[in-house]
CSV table of C-alpha atoms and ligand atoms in Angstrom, one decimal:
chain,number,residue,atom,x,y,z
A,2,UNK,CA,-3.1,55.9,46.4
A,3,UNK,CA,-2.8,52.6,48.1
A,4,UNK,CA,0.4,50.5,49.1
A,5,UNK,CA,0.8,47.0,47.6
A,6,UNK,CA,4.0,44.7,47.8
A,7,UNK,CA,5.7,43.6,45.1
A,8,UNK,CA,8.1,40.4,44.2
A,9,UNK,CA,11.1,42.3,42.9
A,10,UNK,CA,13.9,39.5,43.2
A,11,UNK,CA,14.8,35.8,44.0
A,12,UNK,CA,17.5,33.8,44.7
A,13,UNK,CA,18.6,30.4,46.1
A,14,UNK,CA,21.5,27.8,47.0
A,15,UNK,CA,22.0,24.6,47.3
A,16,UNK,CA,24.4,23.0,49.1
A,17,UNK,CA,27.3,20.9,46.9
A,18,UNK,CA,27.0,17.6,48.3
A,19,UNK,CA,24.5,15.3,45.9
A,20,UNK,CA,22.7,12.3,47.1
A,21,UNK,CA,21.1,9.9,44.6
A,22,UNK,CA,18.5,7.4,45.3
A,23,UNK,CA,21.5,4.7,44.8
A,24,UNK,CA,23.6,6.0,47.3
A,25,UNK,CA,20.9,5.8,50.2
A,26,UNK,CA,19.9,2.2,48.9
A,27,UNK,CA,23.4,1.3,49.9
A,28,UNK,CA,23.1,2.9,53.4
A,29,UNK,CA,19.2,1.7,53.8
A,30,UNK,CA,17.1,-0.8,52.7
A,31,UNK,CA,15.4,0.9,50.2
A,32,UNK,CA,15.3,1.2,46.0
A,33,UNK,CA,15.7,4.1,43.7
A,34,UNK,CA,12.5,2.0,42.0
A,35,UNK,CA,10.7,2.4,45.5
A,36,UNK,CA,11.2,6.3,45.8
A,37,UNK,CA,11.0,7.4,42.6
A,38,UNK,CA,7.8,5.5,42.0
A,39,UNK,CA,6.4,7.0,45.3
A,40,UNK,CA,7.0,10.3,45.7
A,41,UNK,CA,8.8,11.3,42.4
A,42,UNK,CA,12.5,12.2,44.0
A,43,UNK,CA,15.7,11.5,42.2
A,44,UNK,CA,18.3,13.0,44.5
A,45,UNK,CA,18.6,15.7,47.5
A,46,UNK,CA,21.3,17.9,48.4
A,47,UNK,CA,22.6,17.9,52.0
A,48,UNK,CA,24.6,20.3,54.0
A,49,UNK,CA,27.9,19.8,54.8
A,50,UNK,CA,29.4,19.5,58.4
A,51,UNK,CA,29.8,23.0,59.8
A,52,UNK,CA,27.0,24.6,57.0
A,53,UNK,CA,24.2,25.6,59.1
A,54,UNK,CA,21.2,27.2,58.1
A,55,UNK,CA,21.8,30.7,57.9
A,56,UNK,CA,24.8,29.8,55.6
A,57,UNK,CA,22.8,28.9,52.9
A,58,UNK,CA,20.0,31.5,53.9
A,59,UNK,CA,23.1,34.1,53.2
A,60,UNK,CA,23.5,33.1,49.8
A,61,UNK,CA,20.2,32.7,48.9
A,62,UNK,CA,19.3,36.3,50.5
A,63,UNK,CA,22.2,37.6,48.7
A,64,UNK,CA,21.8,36.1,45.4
A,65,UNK,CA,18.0,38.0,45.7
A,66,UNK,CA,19.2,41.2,46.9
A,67,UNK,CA,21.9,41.6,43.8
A,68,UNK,CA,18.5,40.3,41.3
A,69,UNK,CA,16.7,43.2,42.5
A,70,UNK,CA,19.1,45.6,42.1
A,71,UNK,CA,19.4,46.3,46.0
A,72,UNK,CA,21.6,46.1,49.0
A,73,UNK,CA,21.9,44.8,52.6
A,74,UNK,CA,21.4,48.4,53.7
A,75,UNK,CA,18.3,48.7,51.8
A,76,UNK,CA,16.7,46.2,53.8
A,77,UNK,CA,14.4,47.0,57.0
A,78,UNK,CA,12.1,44.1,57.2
A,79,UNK,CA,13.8,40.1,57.8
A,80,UNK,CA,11.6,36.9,57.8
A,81,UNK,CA,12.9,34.1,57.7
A,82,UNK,CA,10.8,30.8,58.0
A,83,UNK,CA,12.7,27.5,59.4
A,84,UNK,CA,12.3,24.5,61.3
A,85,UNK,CA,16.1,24.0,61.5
A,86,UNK,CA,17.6,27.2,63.1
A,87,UNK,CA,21.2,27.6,63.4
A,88,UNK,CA,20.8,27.9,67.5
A,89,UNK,CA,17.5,27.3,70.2
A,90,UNK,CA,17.6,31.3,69.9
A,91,UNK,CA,18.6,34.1,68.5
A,92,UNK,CA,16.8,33.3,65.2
A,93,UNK,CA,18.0,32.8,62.0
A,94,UNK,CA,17.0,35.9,60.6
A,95,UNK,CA,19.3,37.9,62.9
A,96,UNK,CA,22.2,35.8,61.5
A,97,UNK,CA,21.4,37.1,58.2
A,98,UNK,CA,20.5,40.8,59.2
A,99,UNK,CA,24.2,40.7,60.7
A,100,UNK,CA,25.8,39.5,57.4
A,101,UNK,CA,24.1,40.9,54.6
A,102,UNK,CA,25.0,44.4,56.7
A,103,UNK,CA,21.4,45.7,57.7
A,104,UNK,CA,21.4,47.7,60.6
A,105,UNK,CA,18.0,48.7,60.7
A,106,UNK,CA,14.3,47.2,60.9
A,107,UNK,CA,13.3,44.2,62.2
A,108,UNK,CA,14.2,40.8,62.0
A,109,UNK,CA,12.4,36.9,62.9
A,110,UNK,CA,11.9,33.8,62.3
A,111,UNK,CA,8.4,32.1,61.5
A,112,UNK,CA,7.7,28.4,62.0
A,113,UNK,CA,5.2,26.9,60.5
A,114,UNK,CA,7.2,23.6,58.7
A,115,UNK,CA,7.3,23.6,55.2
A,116,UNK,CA,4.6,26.0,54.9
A,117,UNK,CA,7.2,28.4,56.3
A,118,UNK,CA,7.4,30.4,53.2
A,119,UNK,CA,3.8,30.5,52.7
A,120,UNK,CA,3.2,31.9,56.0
A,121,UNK,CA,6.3,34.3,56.3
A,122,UNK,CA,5.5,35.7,53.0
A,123,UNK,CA,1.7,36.9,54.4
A,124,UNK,CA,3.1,38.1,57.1
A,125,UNK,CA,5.7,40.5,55.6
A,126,UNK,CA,2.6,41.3,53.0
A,127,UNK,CA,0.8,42.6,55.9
A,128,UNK,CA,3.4,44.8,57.3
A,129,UNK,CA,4.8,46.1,54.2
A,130,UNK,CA,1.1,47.3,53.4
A,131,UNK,CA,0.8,49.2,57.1
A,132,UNK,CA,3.5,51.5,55.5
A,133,UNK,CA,5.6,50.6,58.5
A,134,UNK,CA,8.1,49.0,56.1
A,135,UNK,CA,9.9,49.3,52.7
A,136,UNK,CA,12.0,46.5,51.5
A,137,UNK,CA,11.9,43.0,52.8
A,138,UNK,CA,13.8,39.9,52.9
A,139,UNK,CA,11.3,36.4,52.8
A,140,UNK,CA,13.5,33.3,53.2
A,141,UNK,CA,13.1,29.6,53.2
A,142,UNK,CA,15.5,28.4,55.1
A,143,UNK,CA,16.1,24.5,56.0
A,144,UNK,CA,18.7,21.7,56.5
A,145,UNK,CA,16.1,19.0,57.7
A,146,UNK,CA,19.0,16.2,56.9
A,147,UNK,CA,19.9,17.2,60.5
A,148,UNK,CA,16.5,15.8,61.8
A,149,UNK,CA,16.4,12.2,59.8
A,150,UNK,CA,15.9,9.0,61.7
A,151,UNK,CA,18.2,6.3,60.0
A,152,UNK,CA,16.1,4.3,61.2
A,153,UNK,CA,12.7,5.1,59.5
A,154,UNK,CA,13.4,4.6,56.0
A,155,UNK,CA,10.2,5.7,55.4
A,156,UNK,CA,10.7,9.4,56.3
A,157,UNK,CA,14.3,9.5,56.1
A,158,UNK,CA,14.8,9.1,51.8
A,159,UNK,CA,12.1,12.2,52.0
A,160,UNK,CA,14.1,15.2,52.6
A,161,UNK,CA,17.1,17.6,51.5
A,162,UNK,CA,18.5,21.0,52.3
A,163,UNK,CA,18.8,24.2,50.6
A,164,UNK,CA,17.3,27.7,50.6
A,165,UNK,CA,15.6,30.4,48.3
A,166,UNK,CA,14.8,33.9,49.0
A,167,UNK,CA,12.6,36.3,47.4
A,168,UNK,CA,12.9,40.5,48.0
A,169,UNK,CA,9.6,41.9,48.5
A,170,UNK,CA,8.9,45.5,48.0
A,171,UNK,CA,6.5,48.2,49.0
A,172,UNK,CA,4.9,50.3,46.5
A,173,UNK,CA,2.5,53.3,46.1
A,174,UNK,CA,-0.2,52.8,43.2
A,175,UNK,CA,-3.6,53.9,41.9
A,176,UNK,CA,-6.0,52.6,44.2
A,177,UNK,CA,-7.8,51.2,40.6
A,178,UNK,CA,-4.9,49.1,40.0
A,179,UNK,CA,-4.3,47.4,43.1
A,180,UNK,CA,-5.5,44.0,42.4
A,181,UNK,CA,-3.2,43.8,38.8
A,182,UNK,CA,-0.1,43.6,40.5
A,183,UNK,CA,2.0,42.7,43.4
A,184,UNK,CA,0.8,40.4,45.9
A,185,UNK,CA,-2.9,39.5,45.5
A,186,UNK,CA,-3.5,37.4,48.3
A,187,UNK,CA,-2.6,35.1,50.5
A,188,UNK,CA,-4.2,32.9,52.9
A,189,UNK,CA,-2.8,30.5,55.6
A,190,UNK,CA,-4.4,27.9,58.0
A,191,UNK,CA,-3.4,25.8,61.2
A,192,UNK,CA,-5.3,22.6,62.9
A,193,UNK,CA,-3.3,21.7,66.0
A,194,UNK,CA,-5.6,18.7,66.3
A,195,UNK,CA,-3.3,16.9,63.6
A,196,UNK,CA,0.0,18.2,65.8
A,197,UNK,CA,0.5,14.4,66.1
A,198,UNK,CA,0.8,13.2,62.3
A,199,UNK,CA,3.8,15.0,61.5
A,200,UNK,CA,6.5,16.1,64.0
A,201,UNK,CA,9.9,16.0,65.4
A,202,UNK,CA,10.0,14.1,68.8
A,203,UNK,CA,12.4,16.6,70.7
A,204,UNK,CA,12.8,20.1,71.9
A,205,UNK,CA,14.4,22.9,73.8
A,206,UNK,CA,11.6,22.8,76.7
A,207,UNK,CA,11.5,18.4,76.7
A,208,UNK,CA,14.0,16.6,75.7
A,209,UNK,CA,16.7,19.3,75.0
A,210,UNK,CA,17.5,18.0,71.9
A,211,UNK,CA,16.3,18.6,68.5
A,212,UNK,CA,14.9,15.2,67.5
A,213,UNK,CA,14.0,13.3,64.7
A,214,UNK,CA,11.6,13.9,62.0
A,215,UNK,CA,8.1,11.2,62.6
A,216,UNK,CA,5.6,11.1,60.2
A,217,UNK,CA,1.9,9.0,59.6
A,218,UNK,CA,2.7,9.3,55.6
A,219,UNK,CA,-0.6,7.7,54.1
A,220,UNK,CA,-2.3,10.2,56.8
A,221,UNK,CA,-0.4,13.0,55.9
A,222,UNK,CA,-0.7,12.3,52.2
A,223,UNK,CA,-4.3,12.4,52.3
A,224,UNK,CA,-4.6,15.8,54.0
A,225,UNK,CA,-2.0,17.5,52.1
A,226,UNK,CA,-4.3,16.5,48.9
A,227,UNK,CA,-7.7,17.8,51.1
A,228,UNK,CA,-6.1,20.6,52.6
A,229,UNK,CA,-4.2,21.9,49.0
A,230,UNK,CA,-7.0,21.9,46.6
A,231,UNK,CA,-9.4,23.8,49.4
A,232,UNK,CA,-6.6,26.6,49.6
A,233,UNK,CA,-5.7,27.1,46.1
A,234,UNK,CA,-9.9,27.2,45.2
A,235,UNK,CA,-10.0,29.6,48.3
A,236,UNK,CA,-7.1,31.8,46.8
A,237,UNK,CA,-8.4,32.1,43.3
A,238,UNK,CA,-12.4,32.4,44.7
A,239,UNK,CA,-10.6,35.3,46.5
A,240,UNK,CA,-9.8,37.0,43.6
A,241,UNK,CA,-12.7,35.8,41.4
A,242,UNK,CA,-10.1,33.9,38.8
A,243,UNK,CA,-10.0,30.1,37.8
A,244,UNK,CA,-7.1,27.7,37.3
A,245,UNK,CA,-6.4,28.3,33.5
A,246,UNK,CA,-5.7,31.9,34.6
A,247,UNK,CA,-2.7,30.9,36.2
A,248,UNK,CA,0.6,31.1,34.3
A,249,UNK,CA,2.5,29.2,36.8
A,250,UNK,CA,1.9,27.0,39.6
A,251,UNK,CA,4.8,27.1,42.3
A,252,UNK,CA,3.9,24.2,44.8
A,253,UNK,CA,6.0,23.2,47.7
A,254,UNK,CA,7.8,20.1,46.7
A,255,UNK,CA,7.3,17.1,49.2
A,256,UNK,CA,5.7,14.5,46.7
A,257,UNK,CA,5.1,14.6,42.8
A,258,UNK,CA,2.0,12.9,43.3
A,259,UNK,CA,0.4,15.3,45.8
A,260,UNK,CA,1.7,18.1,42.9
A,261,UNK,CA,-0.1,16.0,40.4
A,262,UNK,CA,-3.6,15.9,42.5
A,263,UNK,CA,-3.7,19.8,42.8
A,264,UNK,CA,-2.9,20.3,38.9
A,265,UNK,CA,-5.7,18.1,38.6
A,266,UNK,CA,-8.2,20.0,40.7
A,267,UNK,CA,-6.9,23.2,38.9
A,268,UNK,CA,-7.2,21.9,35.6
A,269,UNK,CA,-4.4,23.2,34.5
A,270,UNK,CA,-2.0,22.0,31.7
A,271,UNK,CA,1.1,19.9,33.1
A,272,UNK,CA,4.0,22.3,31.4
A,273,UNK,CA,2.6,25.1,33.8
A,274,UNK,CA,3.6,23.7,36.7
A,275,UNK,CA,7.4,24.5,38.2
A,276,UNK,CA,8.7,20.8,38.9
A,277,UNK,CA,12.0,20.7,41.2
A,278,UNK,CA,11.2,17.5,43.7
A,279,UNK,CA,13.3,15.4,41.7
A,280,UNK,CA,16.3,16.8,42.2
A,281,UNK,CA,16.1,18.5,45.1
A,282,UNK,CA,13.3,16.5,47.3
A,283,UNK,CA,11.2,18.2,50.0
A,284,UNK,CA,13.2,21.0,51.3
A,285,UNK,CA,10.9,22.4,53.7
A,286,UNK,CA,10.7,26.2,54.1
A,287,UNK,CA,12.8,26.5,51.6
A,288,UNK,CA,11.0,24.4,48.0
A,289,UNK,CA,8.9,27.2,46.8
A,290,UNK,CA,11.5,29.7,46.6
A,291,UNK,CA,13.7,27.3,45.3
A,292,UNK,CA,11.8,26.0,42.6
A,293,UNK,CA,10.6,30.0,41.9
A,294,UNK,CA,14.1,31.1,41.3
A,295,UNK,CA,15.3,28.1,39.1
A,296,UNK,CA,12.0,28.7,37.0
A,297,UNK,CA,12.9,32.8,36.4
A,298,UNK,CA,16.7,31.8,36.1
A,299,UNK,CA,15.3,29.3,33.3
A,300,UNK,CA,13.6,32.2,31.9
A,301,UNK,CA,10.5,30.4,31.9
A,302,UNK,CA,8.8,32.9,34.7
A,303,UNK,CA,8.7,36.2,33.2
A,304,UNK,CA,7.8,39.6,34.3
A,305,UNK,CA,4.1,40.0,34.9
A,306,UNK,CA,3.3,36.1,35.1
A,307,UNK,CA,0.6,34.7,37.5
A,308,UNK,CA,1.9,32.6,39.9
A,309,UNK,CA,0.0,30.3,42.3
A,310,UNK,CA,1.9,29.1,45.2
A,311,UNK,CA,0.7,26.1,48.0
A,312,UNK,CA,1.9,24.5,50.6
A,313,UNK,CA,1.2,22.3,53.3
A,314,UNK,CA,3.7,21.0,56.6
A,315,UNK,CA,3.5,19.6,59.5
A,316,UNK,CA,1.5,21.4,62.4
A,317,UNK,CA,-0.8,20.6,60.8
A,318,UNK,CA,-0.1,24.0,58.7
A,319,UNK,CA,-1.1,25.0,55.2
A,320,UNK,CA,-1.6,28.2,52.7
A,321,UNK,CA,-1.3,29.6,49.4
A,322,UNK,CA,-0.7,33.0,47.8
A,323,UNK,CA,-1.6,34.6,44.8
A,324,UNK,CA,1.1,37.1,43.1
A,325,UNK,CA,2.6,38.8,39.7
A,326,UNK,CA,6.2,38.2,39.2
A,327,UNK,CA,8.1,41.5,39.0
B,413,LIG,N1,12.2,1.9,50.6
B,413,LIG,C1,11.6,0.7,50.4
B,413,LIG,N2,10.5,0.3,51.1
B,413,LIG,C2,9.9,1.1,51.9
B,413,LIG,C3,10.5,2.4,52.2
B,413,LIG,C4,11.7,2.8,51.5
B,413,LIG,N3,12.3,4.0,51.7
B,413,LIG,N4,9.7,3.0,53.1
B,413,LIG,C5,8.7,2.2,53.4
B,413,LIG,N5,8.8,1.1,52.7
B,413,LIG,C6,8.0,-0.1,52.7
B,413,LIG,C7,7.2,-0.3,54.0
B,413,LIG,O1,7.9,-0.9,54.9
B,413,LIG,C8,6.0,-1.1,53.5
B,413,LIG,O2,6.4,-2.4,53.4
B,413,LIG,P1,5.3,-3.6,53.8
B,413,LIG,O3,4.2,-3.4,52.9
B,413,LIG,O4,6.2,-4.8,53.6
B,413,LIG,O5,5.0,-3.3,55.2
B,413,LIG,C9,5.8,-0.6,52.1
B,413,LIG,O6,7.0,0.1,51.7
B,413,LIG,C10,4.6,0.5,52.0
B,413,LIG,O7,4.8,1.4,53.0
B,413,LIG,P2,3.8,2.6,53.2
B,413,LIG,O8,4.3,3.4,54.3
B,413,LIG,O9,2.4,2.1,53.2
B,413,LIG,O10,4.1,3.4,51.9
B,413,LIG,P3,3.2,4.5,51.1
B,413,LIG,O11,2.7,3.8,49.9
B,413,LIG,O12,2.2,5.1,52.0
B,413,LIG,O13,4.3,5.6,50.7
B,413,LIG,C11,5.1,7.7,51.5
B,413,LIG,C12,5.0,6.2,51.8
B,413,LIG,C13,5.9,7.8,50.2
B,413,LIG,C14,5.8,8.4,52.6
B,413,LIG,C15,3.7,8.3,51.3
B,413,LIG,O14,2.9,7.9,52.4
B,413,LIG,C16,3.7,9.7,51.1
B,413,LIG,O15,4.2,10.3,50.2
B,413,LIG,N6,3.1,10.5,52.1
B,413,LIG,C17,3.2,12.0,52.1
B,413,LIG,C18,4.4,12.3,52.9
B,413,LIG,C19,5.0,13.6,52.6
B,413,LIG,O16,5.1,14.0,51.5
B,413,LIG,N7,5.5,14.2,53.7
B,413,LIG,C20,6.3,15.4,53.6
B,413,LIG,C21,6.1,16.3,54.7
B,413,LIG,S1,4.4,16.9,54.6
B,413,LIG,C22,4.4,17.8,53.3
B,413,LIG,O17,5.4,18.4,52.9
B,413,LIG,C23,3.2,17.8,52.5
């Protein structure tokens, strides 16, 4: 017998407050024409004043628990993966441990930018497979309209806020079957060397403040195209498939046209890959489980589908992970 951990549940939230193209073009000088055609985004969501990040991590994570079938008690294992926690410390994750009602386990945040997810969701892979751990919570958390410069109009039409959560669960099977189900792999990367491409310009340890969001975008773009298709070839090499056995791709949602460049490279047909930028924009940590959990509320994710997930974020940080749904 061997241990594997399964996806058994998502959820997500979005925050009410709906912010089209239009409306920024008449706070900045920029075009619903000029966005769209870039990057693919229609409208964001932001956060109101007073809802923080764990707010909306609350509902996501509870929204997941109740499509499992499971409780806050239930729960030993929190990861939560942000760039936008509620305070400097405690993090995030402790917020939600308190309010969903676990009492037990462990709980933490993981930064790693928008690859949050990615990277939160290998980790609790790992430790749910030492046995150490039954039932886990994997959150992307962010509110990155807290970090936009007004100024740069090139960044700040980019992002919105929201969260998705996904329950992930340890289970015993027949060491034959461990590679048909569950989590397949996953596989994350880091090169500090590009620290200086993306970033936010502030901090607990320099400037005490939390700083704005700064971005080389052409740069950028061309490493998140690099950096993508070399970690989705290296997740399906992993586990000897191809792209046309993938039922759905799940990319984090920063720009339609990166999206476009790894379906591309994957050969795969356009109608299999979950699409969400346009109404919600790049959402950080949180666009992967976002776009997951509006794809199986749609009922076009069903139970036993493939699923190919990417992402890549400042740091520079980038991954992908191979799993089953349900
Ligand atoms: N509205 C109107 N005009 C604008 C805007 C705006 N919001 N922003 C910039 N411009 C202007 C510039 O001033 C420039 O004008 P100029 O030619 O008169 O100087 C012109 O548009 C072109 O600017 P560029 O910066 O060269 O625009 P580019 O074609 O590179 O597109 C973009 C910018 C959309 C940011 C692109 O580089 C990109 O998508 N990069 C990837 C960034 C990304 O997705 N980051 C997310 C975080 S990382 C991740 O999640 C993968």
């Amino acid at each position: 017998m061997e241990i594997i951990s399964k996806l058994t549940g998502c959820g997500s939230y979005l925050p009410q407050n709906v912010v089209t193209n239009s409306d920024l073009a008449k706070k900045i000088d920029t075009s619903d024409e000029w966005i769209f055609s870039r990057t693919g985004i229609k409208q964001r969501h932001y956060a109101a004043v007073g809802e923080n990040t764990s707010d909306l991590a609350l509902i996501a994570a509870e929204r997941a628990l109740s499509h499992a079938g499971v409780t806050g008690q239930d729960v030993d294992l929190i990861v939560v993966g942000t760039t936008t926690p509620d305070r400097t410390f405690p993090a995030t994750a402790v917020k939600v441990q308190k309010n969903i009602g676990c009492v037990r386990g462990a709980a933490f945040d993981v930064q790693a930018v928008c690859s949050g997810f990615i990277f939160a969701l290998s980790i609790v892979d790992s430790m749910l497979k030492t046995g150490q751990f039954k039932t886990a919570l994997v959150i992307g958390a962010d509110t990155l309209s807290r970090l936009l410069n007004w100024e740069d109009r090139t960044t700040a039409v980019l992002f919105g806020d929201g969260a998705g959560a996904v329950v992930v669960q340890a289970v015993e099977v027949d060491t034959r079957s461990r590679n048909e189900d569950g989590i397949l792999s996953t596989h994350i990367h880091s090169d500090g060397n590009l620290e200086n491409l993306l970033y936010c310009d502030g901090g607990p340890s320099t400037t005490q403040t939390s700083g704005f969001i700064t971005m080389a975008g052409k740069e950028i773009f061309r490493h998140a195209v690099t950096n993508l298709a070399s970690v989705v070839m290296e997740a399906l090499a992993a586990n000897n498939l191809k792209g046309s056995d993938i039922d759905w791709l799940v990319p984090h949602q920063a720009n339609k046209r990166i999206i476009d460049s790894t379906v591309k490279k994957l050969k795969m047909p356009k109608d299999k890959v979950v699409l969400t930028v346009q109404d919600h924009a790049n959402t950080s940590a949180a666009s992967i489980p976002l776009a997951l959990d509006q794809a199986v509320c749609e009922g076009r994710i069903q139970q036993g589908d493939l699923l190919l997930m990417e992402a890549m974020g400042g740091g520079l940080t980038w991954g992908a992970a191979l799993a089953r749904w349900g």
